[in-house]
Structure formats: structure tokens, C-alpha cells
Short mmCIF file of C-alpha atoms in Angstrom, two decimals:
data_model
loop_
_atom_site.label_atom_id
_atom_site.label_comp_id
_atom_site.label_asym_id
_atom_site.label_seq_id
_atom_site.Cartn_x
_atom_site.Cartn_y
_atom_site.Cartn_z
CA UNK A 28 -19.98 -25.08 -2.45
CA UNK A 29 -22.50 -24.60 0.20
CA UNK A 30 -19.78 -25.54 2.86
CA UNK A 31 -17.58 -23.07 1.96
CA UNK A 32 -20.16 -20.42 1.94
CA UNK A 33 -21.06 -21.37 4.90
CA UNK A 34 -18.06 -20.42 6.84
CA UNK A 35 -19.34 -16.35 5.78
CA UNK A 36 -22.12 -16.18 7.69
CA UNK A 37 -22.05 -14.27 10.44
CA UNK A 38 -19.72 -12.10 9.48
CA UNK A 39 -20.34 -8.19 9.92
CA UNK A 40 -20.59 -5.72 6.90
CA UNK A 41 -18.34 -3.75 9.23
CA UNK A 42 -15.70 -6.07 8.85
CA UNK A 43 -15.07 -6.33 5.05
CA UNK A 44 -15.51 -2.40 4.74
CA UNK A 45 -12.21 -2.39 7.24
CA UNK A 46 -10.37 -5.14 5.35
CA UNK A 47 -10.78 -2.56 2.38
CA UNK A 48 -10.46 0.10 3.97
CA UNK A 49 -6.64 -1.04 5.35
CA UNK A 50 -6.44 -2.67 1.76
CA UNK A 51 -6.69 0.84 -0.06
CA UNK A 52 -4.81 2.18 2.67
CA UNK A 53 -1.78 0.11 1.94
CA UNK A 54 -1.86 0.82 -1.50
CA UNK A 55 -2.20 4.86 -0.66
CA UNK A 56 1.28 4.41 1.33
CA UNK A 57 2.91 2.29 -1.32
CA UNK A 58 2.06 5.39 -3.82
CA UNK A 59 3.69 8.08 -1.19
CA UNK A 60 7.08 5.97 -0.31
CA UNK A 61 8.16 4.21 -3.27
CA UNK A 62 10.35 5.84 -6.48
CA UNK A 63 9.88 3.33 -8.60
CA UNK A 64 7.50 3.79 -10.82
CA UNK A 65 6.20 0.06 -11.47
CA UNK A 66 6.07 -0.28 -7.76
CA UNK A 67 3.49 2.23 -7.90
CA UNK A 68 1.17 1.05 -10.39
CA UNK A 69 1.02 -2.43 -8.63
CA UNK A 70 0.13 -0.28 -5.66
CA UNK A 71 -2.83 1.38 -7.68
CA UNK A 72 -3.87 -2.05 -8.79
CA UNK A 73 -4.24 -2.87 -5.13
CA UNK A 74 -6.44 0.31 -4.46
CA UNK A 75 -7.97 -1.08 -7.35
CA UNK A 76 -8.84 -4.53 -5.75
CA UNK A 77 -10.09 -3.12 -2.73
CA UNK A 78 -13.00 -1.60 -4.08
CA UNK A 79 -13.43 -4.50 -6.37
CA UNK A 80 -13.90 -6.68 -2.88
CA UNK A 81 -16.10 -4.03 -1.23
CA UNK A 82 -18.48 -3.86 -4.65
CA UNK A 83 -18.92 -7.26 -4.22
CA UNK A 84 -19.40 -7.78 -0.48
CA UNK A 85 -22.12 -4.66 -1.04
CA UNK A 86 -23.50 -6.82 -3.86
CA UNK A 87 -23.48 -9.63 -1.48
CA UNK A 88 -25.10 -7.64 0.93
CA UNK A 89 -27.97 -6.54 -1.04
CA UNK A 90 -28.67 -9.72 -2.95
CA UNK A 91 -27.93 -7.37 -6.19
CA UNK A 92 -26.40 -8.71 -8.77
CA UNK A 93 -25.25 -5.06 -10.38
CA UNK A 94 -22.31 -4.45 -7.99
CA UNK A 95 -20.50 -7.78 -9.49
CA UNK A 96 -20.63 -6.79 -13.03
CA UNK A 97 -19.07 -3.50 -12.05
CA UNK A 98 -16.18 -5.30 -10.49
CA UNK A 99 -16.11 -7.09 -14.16
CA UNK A 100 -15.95 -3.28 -15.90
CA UNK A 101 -13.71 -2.30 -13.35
CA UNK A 102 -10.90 -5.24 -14.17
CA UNK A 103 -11.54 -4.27 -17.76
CA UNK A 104 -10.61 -0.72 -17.39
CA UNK A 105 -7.55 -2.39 -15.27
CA UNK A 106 -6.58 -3.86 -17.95
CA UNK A 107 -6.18 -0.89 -20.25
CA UNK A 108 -4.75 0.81 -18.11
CA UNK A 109 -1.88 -1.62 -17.30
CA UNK A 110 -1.27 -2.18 -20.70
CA UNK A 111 -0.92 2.20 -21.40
CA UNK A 112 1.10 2.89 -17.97
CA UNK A 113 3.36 0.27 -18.83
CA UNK A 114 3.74 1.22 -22.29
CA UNK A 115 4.51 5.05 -21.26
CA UNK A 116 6.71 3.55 -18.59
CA UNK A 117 9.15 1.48 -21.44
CA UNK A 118 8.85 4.83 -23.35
CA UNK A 119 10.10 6.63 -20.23
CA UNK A 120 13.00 4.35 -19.75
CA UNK A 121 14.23 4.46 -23.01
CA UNK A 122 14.42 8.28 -22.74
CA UNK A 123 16.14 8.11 -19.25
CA UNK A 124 17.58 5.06 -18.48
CA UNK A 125 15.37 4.36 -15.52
CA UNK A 126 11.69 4.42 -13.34
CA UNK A 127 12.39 6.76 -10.99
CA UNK A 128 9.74 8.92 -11.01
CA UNK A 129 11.96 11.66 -9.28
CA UNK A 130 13.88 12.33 -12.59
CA UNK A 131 10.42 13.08 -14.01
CA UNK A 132 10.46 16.56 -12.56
CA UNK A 133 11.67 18.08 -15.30
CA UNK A 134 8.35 18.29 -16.25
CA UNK A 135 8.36 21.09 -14.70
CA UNK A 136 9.25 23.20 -16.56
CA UNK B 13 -16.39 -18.03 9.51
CA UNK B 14 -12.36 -17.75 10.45
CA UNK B 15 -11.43 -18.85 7.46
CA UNK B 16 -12.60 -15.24 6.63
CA UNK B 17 -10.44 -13.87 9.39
CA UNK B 18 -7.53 -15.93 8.18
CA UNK B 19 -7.91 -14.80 4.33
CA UNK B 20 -7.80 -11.15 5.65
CA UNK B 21 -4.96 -11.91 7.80
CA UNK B 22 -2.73 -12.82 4.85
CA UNK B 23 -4.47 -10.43 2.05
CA UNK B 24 -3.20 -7.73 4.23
CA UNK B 25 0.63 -9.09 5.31
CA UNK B 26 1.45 -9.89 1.74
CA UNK B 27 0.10 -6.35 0.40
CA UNK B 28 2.18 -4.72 2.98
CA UNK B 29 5.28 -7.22 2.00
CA UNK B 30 4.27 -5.21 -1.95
CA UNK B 31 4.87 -2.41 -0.86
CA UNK B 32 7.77 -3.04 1.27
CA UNK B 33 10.18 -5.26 -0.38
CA UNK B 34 13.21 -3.89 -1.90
CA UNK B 35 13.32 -5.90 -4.98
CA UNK B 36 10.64 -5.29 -7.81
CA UNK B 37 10.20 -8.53 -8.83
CA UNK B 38 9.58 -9.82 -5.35
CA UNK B 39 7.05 -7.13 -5.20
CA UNK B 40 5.80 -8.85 -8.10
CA UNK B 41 5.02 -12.58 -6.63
CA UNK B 42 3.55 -11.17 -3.26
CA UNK B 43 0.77 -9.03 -5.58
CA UNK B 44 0.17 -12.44 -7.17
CA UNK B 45 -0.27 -14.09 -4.14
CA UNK B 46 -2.33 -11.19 -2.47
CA UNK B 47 -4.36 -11.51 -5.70
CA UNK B 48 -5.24 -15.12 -5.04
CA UNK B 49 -5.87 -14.34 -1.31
CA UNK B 50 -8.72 -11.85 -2.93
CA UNK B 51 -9.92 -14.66 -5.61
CA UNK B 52 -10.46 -16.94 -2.10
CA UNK B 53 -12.57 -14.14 -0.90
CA UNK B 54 -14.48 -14.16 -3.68
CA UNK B 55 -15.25 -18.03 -3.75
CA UNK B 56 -16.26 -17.55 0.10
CA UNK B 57 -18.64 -14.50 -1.23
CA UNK B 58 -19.84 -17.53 -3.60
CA UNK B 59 -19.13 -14.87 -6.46
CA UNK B 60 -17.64 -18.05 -8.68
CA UNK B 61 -17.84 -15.55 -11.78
CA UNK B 62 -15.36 -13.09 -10.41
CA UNK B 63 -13.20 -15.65 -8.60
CA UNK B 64 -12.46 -16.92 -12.22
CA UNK B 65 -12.09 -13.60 -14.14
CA UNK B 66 -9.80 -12.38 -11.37
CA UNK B 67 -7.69 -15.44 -11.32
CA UNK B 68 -7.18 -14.98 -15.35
CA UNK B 69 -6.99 -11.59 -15.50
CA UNK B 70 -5.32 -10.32 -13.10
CA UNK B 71 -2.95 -13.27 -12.02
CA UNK B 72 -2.59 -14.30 -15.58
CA UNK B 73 -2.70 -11.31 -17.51
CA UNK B 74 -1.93 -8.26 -15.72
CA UNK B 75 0.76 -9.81 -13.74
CA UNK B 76 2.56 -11.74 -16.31
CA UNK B 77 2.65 -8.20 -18.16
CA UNK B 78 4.37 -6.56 -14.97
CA UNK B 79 7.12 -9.69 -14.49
CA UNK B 80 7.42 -9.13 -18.31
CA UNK B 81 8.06 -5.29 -18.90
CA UNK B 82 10.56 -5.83 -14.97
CA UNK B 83 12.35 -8.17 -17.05
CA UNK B 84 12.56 -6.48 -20.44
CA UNK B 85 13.56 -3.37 -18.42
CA UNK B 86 16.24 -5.50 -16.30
CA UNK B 87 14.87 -3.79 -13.52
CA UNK B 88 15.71 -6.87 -10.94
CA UNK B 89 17.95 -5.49 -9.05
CA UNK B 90 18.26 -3.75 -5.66
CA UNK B 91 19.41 -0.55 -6.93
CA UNK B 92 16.31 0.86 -6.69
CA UNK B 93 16.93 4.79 -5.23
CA UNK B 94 14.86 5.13 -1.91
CA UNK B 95 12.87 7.73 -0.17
CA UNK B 96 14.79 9.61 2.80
CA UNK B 97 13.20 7.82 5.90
CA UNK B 98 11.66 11.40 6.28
CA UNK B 99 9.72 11.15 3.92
CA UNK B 100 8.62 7.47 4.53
CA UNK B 101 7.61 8.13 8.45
CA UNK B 102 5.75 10.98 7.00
CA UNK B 103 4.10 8.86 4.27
CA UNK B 104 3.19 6.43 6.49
CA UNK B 105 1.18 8.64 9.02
CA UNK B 106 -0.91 10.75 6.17
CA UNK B 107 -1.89 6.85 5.27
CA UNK B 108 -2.80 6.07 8.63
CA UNK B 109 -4.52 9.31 8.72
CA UNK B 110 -6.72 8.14 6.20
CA UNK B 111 -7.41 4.89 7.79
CA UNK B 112 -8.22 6.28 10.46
CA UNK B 113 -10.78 8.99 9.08
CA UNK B 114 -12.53 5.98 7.55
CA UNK B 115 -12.92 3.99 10.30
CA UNK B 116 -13.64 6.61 12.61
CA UNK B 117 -16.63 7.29 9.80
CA UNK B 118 -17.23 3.57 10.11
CA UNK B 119 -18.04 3.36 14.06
CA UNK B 120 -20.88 6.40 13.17
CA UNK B 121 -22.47 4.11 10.95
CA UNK B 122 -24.07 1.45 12.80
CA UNK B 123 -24.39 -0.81 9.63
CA UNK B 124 -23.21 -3.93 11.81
CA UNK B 125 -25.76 -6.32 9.67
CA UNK B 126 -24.05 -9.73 9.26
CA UNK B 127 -23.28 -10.90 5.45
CA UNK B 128 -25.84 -13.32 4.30
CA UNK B 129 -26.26 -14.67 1.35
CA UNK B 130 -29.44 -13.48 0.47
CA UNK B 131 -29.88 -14.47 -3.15
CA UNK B 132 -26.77 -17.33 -3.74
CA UNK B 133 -27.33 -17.26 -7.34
CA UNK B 134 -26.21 -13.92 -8.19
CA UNK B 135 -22.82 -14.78 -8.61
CA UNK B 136 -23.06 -17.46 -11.11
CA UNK B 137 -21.63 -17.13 -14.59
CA UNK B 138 -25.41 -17.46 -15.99
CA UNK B 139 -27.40 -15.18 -13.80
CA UNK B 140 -24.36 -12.57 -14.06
CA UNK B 141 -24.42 -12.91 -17.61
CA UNK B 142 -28.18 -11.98 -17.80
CA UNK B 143 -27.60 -8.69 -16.27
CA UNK B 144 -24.78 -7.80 -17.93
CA UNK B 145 -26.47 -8.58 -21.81
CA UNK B 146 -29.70 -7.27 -20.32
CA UNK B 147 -29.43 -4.13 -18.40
CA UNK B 148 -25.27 -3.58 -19.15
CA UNK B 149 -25.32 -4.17 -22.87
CA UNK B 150 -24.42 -0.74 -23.82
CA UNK B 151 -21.31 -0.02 -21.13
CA UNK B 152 -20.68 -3.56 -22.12
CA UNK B 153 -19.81 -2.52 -25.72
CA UNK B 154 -18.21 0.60 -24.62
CA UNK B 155 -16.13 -0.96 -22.64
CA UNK B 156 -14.90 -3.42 -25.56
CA UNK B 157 -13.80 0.19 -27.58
CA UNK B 158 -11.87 1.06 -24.90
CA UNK B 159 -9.94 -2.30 -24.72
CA UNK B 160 -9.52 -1.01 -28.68
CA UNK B 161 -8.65 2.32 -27.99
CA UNK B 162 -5.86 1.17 -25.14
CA UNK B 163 -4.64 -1.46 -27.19
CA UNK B 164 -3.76 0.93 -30.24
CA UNK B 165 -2.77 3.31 -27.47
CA UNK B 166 -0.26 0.36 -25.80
CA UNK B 167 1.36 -0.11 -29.35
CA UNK B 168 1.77 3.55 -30.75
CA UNK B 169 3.26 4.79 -27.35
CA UNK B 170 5.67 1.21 -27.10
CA UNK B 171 6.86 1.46 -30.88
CA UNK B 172 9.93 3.51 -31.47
CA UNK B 173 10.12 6.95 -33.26
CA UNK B 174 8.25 7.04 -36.87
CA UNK B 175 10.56 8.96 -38.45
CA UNK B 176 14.06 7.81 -37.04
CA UNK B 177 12.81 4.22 -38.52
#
């Protein structure tokens, strides 16, 4: 193990808050051009992970170990939230026939 | 230190092959594999705890429930209705926007401190498990109504109408 953690040092703070921040940002684009509504959760779940990596490269940062057992609440809440959106999403489907989340405009009104 | 370089290299290609392949279920294996790509960070962040949970979780769990509902919904096809490339160009610069805004916020910071690993215990399944029954016991239980609450939730919202049955 120490070898491996060995091959982080050196590395600056800066750096992981970038791979996050382009992280999040991919997952921000995936939820503006996709229609399909699955598509779109998995792109939450990576804006998800991206804060789960920064909360523990902070905790990492600060020797604390608080920042890693949010990550652990934060995959829990994942979890239920996975298991709703999908279930709303089968309920959609059976209604219209698909997961295009255009046809969910009717909404509306 | 480029193994870290070369982790972030492919955590970020096969996100952006997520969000850009046509077919759902290929969108499906990339996330796994982007998923691993973040359980690797973890190990190098010697946060074994979280390397594990993430790898059963997420890759076990969460993503076997995606592949499952794409199947059940026979949504593997390529018939999937796209954008207008309008609306993706557009998209795509408000995200880069973003990116932008944050890193711009980044180079005011000056917080160019390497990582080190101050304290290498912290992530270890026993010291993590210390704080979380000793200072996290309460959000801890919380946390295990919610997985209640979202599993009765899952289940009434899956199950068919009451009273056509």
C-alpha cells in the first residue's frame, strides 16, 4: 500500500478540484443534451461522484476523517434515489410508451 | 505521481463517451468503467473504505439496477430521439461556461498546497468506523430510515394500479 500512495505525493490540491470540476461539468452537459431520461440520471450520478472525489481529496487534505464518511452518506442517499427515479421512470413508461423527457411537457398544464 | 494524471485522463474520456454515446446501454458500461477509474482514485487517496463501498455500491448495485430497468424497458436500441444540434452547441457552451467560472475562481485562490497524506489512517475501515458510530451515530440512523422510506417509496410507485388489480 505505501507504494501506491506514494505515487500522490506531490500532487497539487489545484489539480483534483479541476478533475472535479470538468467531472461535474460533464455531467451538467449530459443533463442539457440528452432526451432520454435514464441517460440523465447516470449523468446526475456522475455530478454525484465528483463531489464524492473532491470530499475526499479535502479529507485527504486536512488529515480529517469527517469528509470520508460524508462521501459514505452521500452514496447512501444515491442509492435511494436511484432506486425512486427509476421506479417513477418504469411508471412513466408504462403511461407513455417511452423516456423521453420531452413528452413530459404536458405537465404543463 | 502520473499514475494520477493517467487515472484522470481516462475518468474524464469515458464520462464524456456517457454522455455521448448513442446507445443507452453502452452509456451504461462506460459509467461502470468511469466508476472504477474513481474507485482507483480512491485506493491512490489510500481511502481503502470508500474504494470498497464504491466498488459494491455503485458498480454492483446502482449499475446493475440501471442495465436492469434498460433491459426491462427494452430500451437498447438506437432510436433514441435527439436534441437539434442547436440545442447541443448551445448546451455545450453554458457547460463550458461553468467550467470556466470555476476555474477562473480557482486561479484566485492560491491553494496550490501539494496532497499529502497527513494522517494515512483515516481511511481505514476501523478508524472510519469510529467516527461514524462516534460523532455520526445519529445521521447514521437517519440515514438507514431513509433507505426505508425509498425502499417503500421504490415499490408503491413500481407496483401497478391498486384498484385495477
Amino acid at each position: 500500500m505505501e507504494t501506491v500512495t506514494q505515487s500522490i505525493q506531490g500532487i497539487p490540491l489545484n489539480h483534483y478540484i479541476l478533475l472535479s470540476a470538468i467531472i461535474f461539468t460533464i455531467g451538467v452537459i449530459g443533463v442539457l443534451i440528452r432526451r432520454n431520461a435514464i441517460i440523465i440520471f447516470m449523468s446526475v450520478e456522475l455530478m454525484l461522484n465528483a463531489v464524492n472525489l473532491l470530499l475526499t481529496a479535502f479529507s485527504v487534505y486536512w488529515g480529517d476523517a469527517s469528509g470520508q464518511v460524508f462521501v459514505f452518506f452521500i452514496m447512501a442517499l444515491a442509492a435511494a434515489e436511484v432506486a425512486i427515479g427509476l421506479a417513477i421512470l418504469t411508471m412513466i413508461y408504462r403511461n407513455t410508451n417511452s423516456t423521453d423527457i420531452n413528452i413530459l411537457n404536458r405537465l404543463k398544464w | 505521481m502520473n499514475l494520477f494524471y493517467f487515472v484522470a485522463f481516462l475518468s474524464v474520456f469515458f464520462s464524456l463517451l456517457v454522455i455521448f454515446s448513442k446507445n443507452p446501454v453502452y452509456s451504461v458500461l462506460y459509467l461502470i468503467v468511469t466508476f472504477f477509474t474513481f474507485s482507483i482514485h480512491y485506493i491512490l487517496l489510500n481511502a481503502q473504505f470508500l474504494a470498497i463501498v464504491n466498488f459494491i455500491v455503485y458498480m454492483g448495485a446502482i449499475l446493475v439496477l440501471f442495465l436492469y430497468v434498460l433491459m426491462l424497458l427494452n430500451l437498447n436500441k438506437e432510436s433514441e430521439p435527439m436534441k437539434s444540434n442547436l440545442l447541443k452547441v448551445v448546451g455545450v457552451i453554458a457547460g463550458l461556461c461553468l467550467l470556466l467560472t470555476v476555474a477562473g475562481s480557482l486561479k484566485l485562490l492560491h491553494v496550490s498546497d501539494p496532497v499529502l497524506l497527513k494522517n494515512p489512517d483515516i481511511g481505514l475501515v476501523r478508524n472510519l468506523g469510529k467516527v461514524l458510530f462516534k460523532e455520526f451515530l445519529l445521521p447514521f440512523e437517519v440515514s438507514s430510515i431513509l433507505l426505508l422510506s425509498a425502499m417503500v417509496g421504490a415499490v408503491l410507485l413500481a407496483k401497478k394500479d391498486i384498484t385495477k388489480v
